[in-house]
PDB file of C-alpha atoms and ligand atoms in Angstrom:
ATOM      1  CA  MET V   1     -99.641 -60.993 -62.791  1.00  0.00           C
ATOM      2  CA  ALA V   2     -96.833 -61.063 -60.234  1.00  0.00           C
ATOM      3  CA  ASP V   3     -93.091 -60.662 -60.735  1.00  0.00           C
ATOM      4  CA  GLN V   4     -90.574 -63.071 -59.132  1.00  0.00           C
ATOM      5  CA  THR V   5     -90.692 -60.767 -56.128  1.00  0.00           C
ATOM      6  CA  GLY V   6     -94.483 -61.137 -55.924  1.00  0.00           C
ATOM      7  CA  ILE V   7     -95.097 -57.466 -56.769  1.00  0.00           C
ATOM      8  CA  SER V   8     -97.909 -57.224 -59.334  1.00  0.00           C
ATOM      9  CA  THR V   9     -98.400 -54.534 -61.968  1.00  0.00           C
ATOM     10  CA  GLN V  10    -101.637 -53.615 -60.200  1.00  0.00           C
ATOM     11  CA  HIS V  11     -99.788 -53.087 -56.918  1.00  0.00           C
ATOM     12  CA  ILE V  12     -97.396 -50.628 -58.580  1.00  0.00           C
ATOM     13  CA  VAL V  13    -100.305 -48.834 -60.286  1.00  0.00           C
ATOM     14  CA  GLU V  14    -102.135 -48.552 -56.942  1.00  0.00           C
ATOM     15  CA  LYS V  15     -99.036 -47.307 -55.127  1.00  0.00           C
ATOM     16  CA  VAL V  16     -98.357 -44.587 -57.714  1.00  0.00           C
ATOM     17  CA  TRP V  17    -102.079 -43.706 -57.855  1.00  0.00           C
ATOM     18  CA  LEU V  18    -102.209 -43.272 -54.068  1.00  0.00           C
ATOM     19  CA  SER V  19     -99.000 -41.242 -53.993  1.00  0.00           C
ATOM     20  CA  ILE V  20    -100.558 -38.876 -56.540  1.00  0.00           C
ATOM     21  CA  ALA V  21    -103.890 -38.725 -54.684  1.00  0.00           C
ATOM     22  CA  GLU V  22    -102.148 -38.048 -51.376  1.00  0.00           C
ATOM     23  CA  ARG V  23    -100.075 -35.310 -53.018  1.00  0.00           C
ATOM     24  CA  ARG V  24     -96.742 -36.974 -52.246  1.00  0.00           C
ATOM     25  CA  LEU V  25     -96.087 -37.395 -55.975  1.00  0.00           C
ATOM     26  CA  ARG V  26     -96.753 -34.114 -57.751  1.00  0.00           C
ATOM     27  CA  PRO V  27     -97.816 -33.419 -61.341  1.00  0.00           C
ATOM     28  CA  GLY V  28     -94.906 -32.895 -63.703  1.00  0.00           C
ATOM     29  CA  VAL V  29     -92.603 -35.283 -61.821  1.00  0.00           C
ATOM     30  CA  GLN V  30     -90.738 -37.707 -64.088  1.00  0.00           C
ATOM     31  CA  LEU V  31     -91.364 -41.393 -63.369  1.00  0.00           C
ATOM     32  CA  LYS V  32     -88.001 -42.908 -64.268  1.00  0.00           C
ATOM     33  CA  GLU V  33     -88.185 -46.583 -65.245  1.00  0.00           C
ATOM     34  CA  GLY V  34     -84.846 -47.575 -63.731  1.00  0.00           C
ATOM     35  CA  GLN V  35     -85.489 -45.779 -60.458  1.00  0.00           C
ATOM     36  CA  LEU V  36     -88.991 -47.284 -60.146  1.00  0.00           C
ATOM     37  CA  ALA V  37     -87.623 -50.760 -60.925  1.00  0.00           C
ATOM     38  CA  THR V  38     -85.180 -50.341 -58.020  1.00  0.00           C
ATOM     39  CA  ILE V  39     -87.795 -48.932 -55.635  1.00  0.00           C
ATOM     40  CA  PHE V  40     -90.259 -51.790 -56.304  1.00  0.00           C
ATOM     41  CA  ASP V  41     -87.536 -54.403 -56.933  1.00  0.00           C
ATOM     42  CA  VAL V  42     -89.102 -55.544 -60.218  1.00  0.00           C
ATOM     43  CA  SER V  43     -88.046 -55.655 -63.882  1.00  0.00           C
ATOM     44  CA  ARG V  44     -88.190 -52.553 -66.084  1.00  0.00           C
ATOM     45  CA  ALA V  45     -90.708 -54.447 -68.252  1.00  0.00           C
ATOM     46  CA  ARG V  46     -93.034 -54.669 -65.245  1.00  0.00           C
ATOM     47  CA  ILE V  47     -92.615 -50.905 -64.659  1.00  0.00           C
ATOM     48  CA  ARG V  48     -93.430 -50.210 -68.330  1.00  0.00           C
ATOM     49  CA  GLN V  49     -96.670 -52.226 -67.954  1.00  0.00           C
ATOM     50  CA  ALA V  50     -97.620 -50.195 -64.898  1.00  0.00           C
ATOM     51  CA  LEU V  51     -96.824 -46.899 -66.626  1.00  0.00           C
ATOM     52  CA  SER V  52     -98.950 -47.898 -69.637  1.00  0.00           C
ATOM     53  CA  ALA V  53    -101.856 -48.710 -67.316  1.00  0.00           C
ATOM     54  CA  LEU V  54    -101.452 -45.317 -65.599  1.00  0.00           C
ATOM     55  CA  GLU V  55    -101.367 -43.610 -68.997  1.00  0.00           C
ATOM     56  CA  ARG V  56    -104.677 -45.282 -69.932  1.00  0.00           C
ATOM     57  CA  GLU V  57    -106.171 -43.928 -66.703  1.00  0.00           C
ATOM     58  CA  GLY V  58    -105.085 -40.410 -67.628  1.00  0.00           C
ATOM     59  CA  LEU V  59    -102.637 -40.063 -64.740  1.00  0.00           C
ATOM     60  CA  VAL V  60     -99.382 -40.326 -66.650  1.00  0.00           C
ATOM     61  CA  THR V  61     -98.155 -38.863 -69.955  1.00  0.00           C
ATOM     62  CA  ILE V  62     -95.543 -40.868 -71.875  1.00  0.00           C
ATOM     63  CA  ILE V  63     -93.426 -38.721 -74.177  1.00  0.00           C
ATOM     64  CA  PRO V  64     -91.330 -40.676 -76.721  1.00  0.00           C
ATOM     65  CA  ASN V  65     -87.578 -40.404 -76.075  1.00  0.00           C
ATOM     66  CA  ARG V  66     -88.193 -38.393 -72.895  1.00  0.00           C
ATOM     67  CA  GLY V  67     -90.038 -40.720 -70.551  1.00  0.00           C
ATOM     68  CA  ALA V  68     -93.124 -40.841 -68.343  1.00  0.00           C
ATOM     69  CA  PHE V  69     -94.403 -37.907 -66.308  1.00  0.00           C
ATOM     70  CA  VAL V  70     -97.282 -37.417 -63.873  1.00  0.00           C
ATOM     71  CA  CYS V  71     -99.928 -35.484 -65.866  1.00  0.00           C
ATOM     72  CA  GLN V  72    -100.426 -31.797 -65.214  1.00  0.00           C
ATOM     73  CA  PRO V  73    -104.124 -31.092 -65.657  1.00  0.00           C
ATOM     74  CA  SER V  74    -104.921 -27.509 -66.721  1.00  0.00           C
ATOM     75  CA  VAL V  75    -107.649 -25.332 -65.196  1.00  0.00           C
ATOM     76  CA  ASP V  76    -109.750 -26.005 -68.319  1.00  0.00           C
ATOM     77  CA  ASP V  77    -109.242 -29.770 -67.854  1.00  0.00           C
ATOM     78  CA  ALA V  78    -110.465 -29.424 -64.277  1.00  0.00           C
ATOM     79  CA  HIS V  79    -113.642 -27.581 -65.310  1.00  0.00           C
ATOM     80  CA  ASP V  80    -114.266 -30.162 -68.066  1.00  0.00           C
ATOM     81  CA  VAL V  81    -113.898 -33.129 -65.711  1.00  0.00           C
ATOM     82  CA  PHE V  82    -116.404 -31.680 -63.246  1.00  0.00           C
ATOM     83  CA  ALA V  83    -118.837 -30.756 -66.040  1.00  0.00           C
ATOM     84  CA  VAL V  84    -118.691 -34.329 -67.353  1.00  0.00           C
ATOM     85  CA  ARG V  85    -119.044 -35.747 -63.823  1.00  0.00           C
ATOM     86  CA  ARG V  86    -122.221 -33.726 -63.281  1.00  0.00           C
ATOM     87  CA  SER V  87    -123.756 -35.292 -66.408  1.00  0.00           C
ATOM     88  CA  VAL V  88    -122.516 -38.833 -65.833  1.00  0.00           C
ATOM     89  CA  GLU V  89    -123.440 -38.913 -62.144  1.00  0.00           C
ATOM     90  CA  ARG V  90    -126.918 -37.567 -62.889  1.00  0.00           C
ATOM     91  CA  CYS V  91    -127.348 -40.550 -65.256  1.00  0.00           C
ATOM     92  CA  VAL V  92    -126.055 -42.890 -62.525  1.00  0.00           C
ATOM     93  CA  VAL V  93    -128.494 -41.555 -59.911  1.00  0.00           C
ATOM     94  CA  GLU V  94    -131.442 -41.647 -62.331  1.00  0.00           C
ATOM     95  CA  ARG V  95    -130.646 -45.255 -63.250  1.00  0.00           C
ATOM     96  CA  ILE V  96    -130.364 -46.331 -59.632  1.00  0.00           C
ATOM     97  CA  GLY V  97    -133.557 -44.512 -58.707  1.00  0.00           C
ATOM     98  CA  LYS V  98    -135.509 -46.880 -60.889  1.00  0.00           C
ATOM     99  CA  LEU V  99    -133.971 -50.115 -59.639  1.00  0.00           C
ATOM    100  CA  ALA V 100    -132.382 -49.652 -56.186  1.00  0.00           C
ATOM    101  CA  ALA V 101    -132.904 -52.805 -54.096  1.00  0.00           C
ATOM    102  CA  LYS V 102    -132.748 -52.908 -50.307  1.00  0.00           C
ATOM    103  CA  ALA V 103    -129.400 -54.728 -50.544  1.00  0.00           C
ATOM    104  CA  ASP V 104    -128.018 -51.828 -52.630  1.00  0.00           C
ATOM    105  CA  ILE V 105    -129.165 -49.266 -50.076  1.00  0.00           C
ATOM    106  CA  ASP V 106    -127.574 -51.371 -47.320  1.00  0.00           C
ATOM    107  CA  ARG V 107    -124.266 -51.447 -49.219  1.00  0.00           C
ATOM    108  CA  LEU V 108    -124.349 -47.674 -49.704  1.00  0.00           C
ATOM    109  CA  ARG V 109    -125.141 -47.042 -46.016  1.00  0.00           C
ATOM    110  CA  SER V 110    -122.395 -49.364 -44.898  1.00  0.00           C
ATOM    111  CA  HIS V 111    -119.949 -47.623 -47.258  1.00  0.00           C
ATOM    112  CA  VAL V 112    -120.844 -44.217 -45.777  1.00  0.00           C
ATOM    113  CA  ALA V 113    -120.348 -45.718 -42.295  1.00  0.00           C
ATOM    114  CA  SER V 114    -116.820 -46.804 -43.327  1.00  0.00           C
ATOM    115  CA  GLU V 115    -116.153 -43.268 -44.565  1.00  0.00           C
ATOM    116  CA  ARG V 116    -117.154 -41.894 -41.154  1.00  0.00           C
ATOM    117  CA  VAL V 117    -114.778 -44.312 -39.418  1.00  0.00           C
ATOM    118  CA  ALA V 118    -111.911 -43.290 -41.743  1.00  0.00           C
ATOM    119  CA  ASN V 119    -112.691 -39.610 -41.103  1.00  0.00           C
ATOM    120  CA  ALA V 120    -112.777 -40.122 -37.350  1.00  0.00           C
ATOM    121  CA  LYS V 121    -109.438 -41.951 -37.435  1.00  0.00           C
ATOM    122  CA  ASP V 122    -108.078 -39.384 -39.920  1.00  0.00           C
ATOM    123  CA  VAL V 123    -106.470 -42.034 -42.150  1.00  0.00           C
ATOM    124  CA  THR V 124    -105.806 -40.067 -45.357  1.00  0.00           C
ATOM    125  CA  THR V 125    -105.359 -43.116 -47.596  1.00  0.00           C
ATOM    126  CA  ASP V 126    -108.692 -44.589 -46.530  1.00  0.00           C
ATOM    127  CA  ILE V 127    -110.489 -41.224 -46.719  1.00  0.00           C
ATOM    128  CA  ILE V 128    -109.379 -40.685 -50.324  1.00  0.00           C
ATOM    129  CA  LYS V 129    -110.124 -44.253 -51.429  1.00  0.00           C
ATOM    130  CA  LEU V 130    -113.511 -44.385 -49.732  1.00  0.00           C
ATOM    131  CA  SER V 131    -114.715 -40.958 -50.870  1.00  0.00           C
ATOM    132  CA  GLY V 132    -113.997 -41.766 -54.519  1.00  0.00           C
ATOM    133  CA  GLY V 133    -115.218 -45.289 -53.838  1.00  0.00           C
ATOM    134  CA  PHE V 134    -118.676 -43.995 -52.905  1.00  0.00           C
ATOM    135  CA  HIS V 135    -119.126 -42.559 -56.396  1.00  0.00           C
ATOM    136  CA  LEU V 136    -117.768 -45.764 -57.956  1.00  0.00           C
ATOM    137  CA  LEU V 137    -120.142 -47.867 -55.857  1.00  0.00           C
ATOM    138  CA  LEU V 138    -123.098 -45.827 -57.123  1.00  0.00           C
ATOM    139  CA  ALA V 139    -121.916 -46.444 -60.700  1.00  0.00           C
ATOM    140  CA  GLU V 140    -121.539 -50.177 -59.962  1.00  0.00           C
ATOM    141  CA  ILE V 141    -125.060 -50.359 -58.527  1.00  0.00           C
ATOM    142  CA  SER V 142    -126.414 -48.595 -61.630  1.00  0.00           C
ATOM    143  CA  GLY V 143    -125.611 -51.870 -63.417  1.00  0.00           C
ATOM    144  CA  SER V 144    -124.069 -50.101 -66.415  1.00  0.00           C
ATOM    145  CA  ASP V 145    -120.546 -51.182 -67.357  1.00  0.00           C
ATOM    146  CA  PHE V 146    -120.309 -48.089 -69.525  1.00  0.00           C
ATOM    147  CA  LEU V 147    -121.149 -45.688 -66.676  1.00  0.00           C
ATOM    148  CA  PHE V 148    -118.850 -47.616 -64.300  1.00  0.00           C
ATOM    149  CA  GLY V 149    -115.912 -47.373 -66.757  1.00  0.00           C
ATOM    150  CA  MET V 150    -116.549 -43.652 -67.243  1.00  0.00           C
ATOM    151  CA  MET V 151    -116.664 -43.092 -63.477  1.00  0.00           C
ATOM    152  CA  ARG V 152    -113.447 -45.010 -62.829  1.00  0.00           C
ATOM    153  CA  ASP V 153    -111.687 -42.791 -65.355  1.00  0.00           C
ATOM    154  CA  LEU V 154    -113.296 -39.617 -63.981  1.00  0.00           C
ATOM    155  CA  ILE V 155    -112.422 -40.478 -60.365  1.00  0.00           C
ATOM    156  CA  SER V 156    -108.746 -40.984 -61.310  1.00  0.00           C
ATOM    157  CA  ARG V 157    -108.696 -37.656 -63.108  1.00  0.00           C
ATOM    158  CA  THR V 158    -110.490 -35.939 -60.234  1.00  0.00           C
ATOM    159  CA  SER V 159    -107.859 -37.242 -57.795  1.00  0.00           C
ATOM    160  CA  LEU V 160    -105.129 -35.730 -59.924  1.00  0.00           C
ATOM    161  CA  ILE V 161    -107.000 -32.422 -60.239  1.00  0.00           C
ATOM    162  CA  THR V 162    -107.657 -32.370 -56.503  1.00  0.00           C
ATOM    163  CA  ALA V 163    -103.972 -33.116 -55.883  1.00  0.00           C
ATOM    164  CA  VAL V 164    -102.938 -30.066 -57.921  1.00  0.00           C
ATOM    165  CA  TYR V 165    -105.634 -27.556 -57.050  1.00  0.00           C
ATOM    166  CA  ARG V 166    -106.906 -28.463 -53.598  1.00  0.00           C
ATOM    167  CA  ASN V 167    -106.953 -25.574 -51.161  1.00  0.00           C
ATOM    168  CA  THR V 168    -106.931 -27.474 -47.928  1.00  0.00           C
ATOM    169  CA  ALA V 169    -105.213 -30.594 -46.686  1.00  0.00           C
ATOM    170  CA  ARG V 170    -108.498 -32.494 -46.365  1.00  0.00           C
ATOM    171  CA  PHE V 171    -110.775 -34.019 -48.975  1.00  0.00           C
ATOM    172  CA  ASN V 172    -114.220 -32.526 -48.578  1.00  0.00           C
ATOM    173  CA  CYS V 173    -115.983 -35.195 -50.649  1.00  0.00           C
ATOM    174  CA  GLY V 174    -117.344 -36.434 -47.379  1.00  0.00           C
ATOM    175  CA  PRO V 175    -119.836 -38.760 -45.726  1.00  0.00           C
ATOM    176  CA  ASP V 176    -122.462 -36.152 -44.724  1.00  0.00           C
ATOM    177  CA  GLU V 177    -123.413 -35.185 -48.272  1.00  0.00           C
ATOM    178  CA  HIS V 178    -123.029 -38.815 -49.403  1.00  0.00           C
ATOM    179  CA  ALA V 179    -125.465 -39.885 -46.660  1.00  0.00           C
ATOM    180  CA  GLU V 180    -128.076 -37.340 -47.825  1.00  0.00           C
ATOM    181  CA  ILE V 181    -127.846 -38.726 -51.373  1.00  0.00           C
ATOM    182  CA  VAL V 182    -128.302 -42.290 -50.102  1.00  0.00           C
ATOM    183  CA  GLU V 183    -131.362 -41.313 -48.036  1.00  0.00           C
ATOM    184  CA  ALA V 184    -132.991 -39.606 -51.053  1.00  0.00           C
ATOM    185  CA  ILE V 185    -132.355 -42.754 -53.134  1.00  0.00           C
ATOM    186  CA  SER V 186    -133.709 -44.986 -50.356  1.00  0.00           C
ATOM    187  CA  VAL V 187    -137.100 -43.231 -50.414  1.00  0.00           C
ATOM    188  CA  GLY V 188    -137.157 -43.287 -54.221  1.00  0.00           C
ATOM    189  CA  ASP V 189    -136.856 -39.489 -54.601  1.00  0.00           C
ATOM    190  CA  VAL V 190    -134.722 -39.484 -57.774  1.00  0.00           C
ATOM    191  CA  GLY V 191    -135.198 -35.746 -58.360  1.00  0.00           C
ATOM    192  CA  LYS V 192    -133.879 -34.893 -54.905  1.00  0.00           C
ATOM    193  CA  ALA V 193    -130.984 -37.386 -55.160  1.00  0.00           C
ATOM    194  CA  SER V 194    -130.031 -35.844 -58.494  1.00  0.00           C
ATOM    195  CA  ARG V 195    -130.141 -32.280 -57.105  1.00  0.00           C
ATOM    196  CA  LEU V 196    -128.110 -33.317 -54.050  1.00  0.00           C
ATOM    197  CA  MET V 197    -125.476 -34.939 -56.276  1.00  0.00           C
ATOM    198  CA  GLU V 198    -125.217 -31.789 -58.396  1.00  0.00           C
ATOM    199  CA  HIS V 199    -124.854 -29.653 -55.275  1.00  0.00           C
ATOM    200  CA  HIS V 200    -122.238 -32.064 -53.878  1.00  0.00           C
ATOM    201  CA  LEU V 201    -120.106 -31.914 -57.043  1.00  0.00           C
ATOM    202  CA  GLU V 202    -120.379 -28.105 -57.150  1.00  0.00           C
ATOM    203  CA  HIS V 203    -119.260 -28.036 -53.533  1.00  0.00           C
ATOM    204  CA  VAL V 204    -116.221 -30.249 -54.232  1.00  0.00           C
ATOM    205  CA  GLU V 205    -115.268 -28.139 -57.269  1.00  0.00           C
ATOM    206  CA  SER V 206    -115.762 -24.861 -55.376  1.00  0.00           C
ATOM    207  CA  GLU V 207    -113.157 -25.913 -52.805  1.00  0.00           C
ATOM    208  CA  LEU V 208    -110.492 -26.101 -55.495  1.00  0.00           C
ATOM    209  CA  ASP V 209    -108.357 -23.083 -56.213  1.00  0.00           C
ATOM    210  CA  LEU V 210    -108.556 -23.048 -60.022  1.00  0.00           C
ATOM    211  CA  ARG V 211    -106.229 -20.139 -60.574  1.00  0.00           C
ATOM    212  CA  GLU V 212    -102.638 -21.213 -60.406  1.00  0.00           C
ATOM    213  CA  VAL V 213    -100.453 -24.274 -60.482  1.00  0.00           C
ATOM    214  CA  ARG V 214     -98.473 -24.750 -57.277  1.00  0.00           C
ATOM    215  CA  ASP V 215     -94.876 -25.674 -56.734  1.00  0.00           C
ATOM    216  CA  LEU V 216     -94.687 -29.127 -58.261  1.00  0.00           C
ATOM    217  CA  SER V 217     -91.214 -30.438 -57.623  1.00  0.00           C
ATOM    218  CA  HIS V 218     -90.828 -33.548 -55.526  1.00  0.00           C
ATOM    219  CA  ASP V 219     -88.540 -36.478 -54.902  1.00  0.00           C
ATOM    220  CA  LEU V 220     -89.653 -39.774 -56.485  1.00  0.00           C
ATOM    221  CA  LYS V 221     -88.188 -42.098 -53.863  1.00  0.00           C
ATOM    222  CA  ALA V 222     -89.561 -40.109 -50.919  1.00  0.00           C
ATOM    223  CA  ALA V 223     -92.988 -39.944 -52.596  1.00  0.00           C
ATOM    224  CA  LEU V 224     -93.268 -43.701 -53.034  1.00  0.00           C
ATOM    225  CA  ALA V 225     -91.684 -44.696 -49.737  1.00  0.00           C
TER     226      ALA V 225
HETATM  227 ZN1   ZN I 301    -118.440 -37.374 -52.991  1.00  0.00          ZN
END
């Protein structure tokens, strides 16, 4: 649904989501309704809708009488999210292994090709979207709405965790390991695809520095600009 200005709730959600994923908007930052309404040139009601949607995705905490804040995932939260991802994504791969059609394999290969292009061009926004998107595409192909919903939630939470605890500037959830998973699926080797996925998720988690929370202050307007 669009406001008079044509800015939809979804657009605001996406913009905030990306600012978090790209580490411009840091955990703990307050998302002030009035300020956001000015930045996006929409009503405060529209901002409240967007904040509620972000809360449902686990990216924002709304504290009564205090306002909305970007969530601050703890080290334990981070370990939990990756533990759950290992289980859920094993289910996804096992499901696909039994029913992957040639068209599905083609979609996965073409997605990995897009990831390589984004990496080569070094477009951070595309790299982040496409790397998470690979895992979402697998869940979509699994044909399970339940697994897809779980993955969408887990990818949002992973982005936030990565934003807080990432060691390097780059996302390492990259096309090379994704390509290996696709090739194992394409030859029907579910066991190998499952092992590769587990290794991939361990690799992504191992690149996080799960010891300390960094300096988290940041300016809202600059982050969303
Ligand atoms: Zn990945």
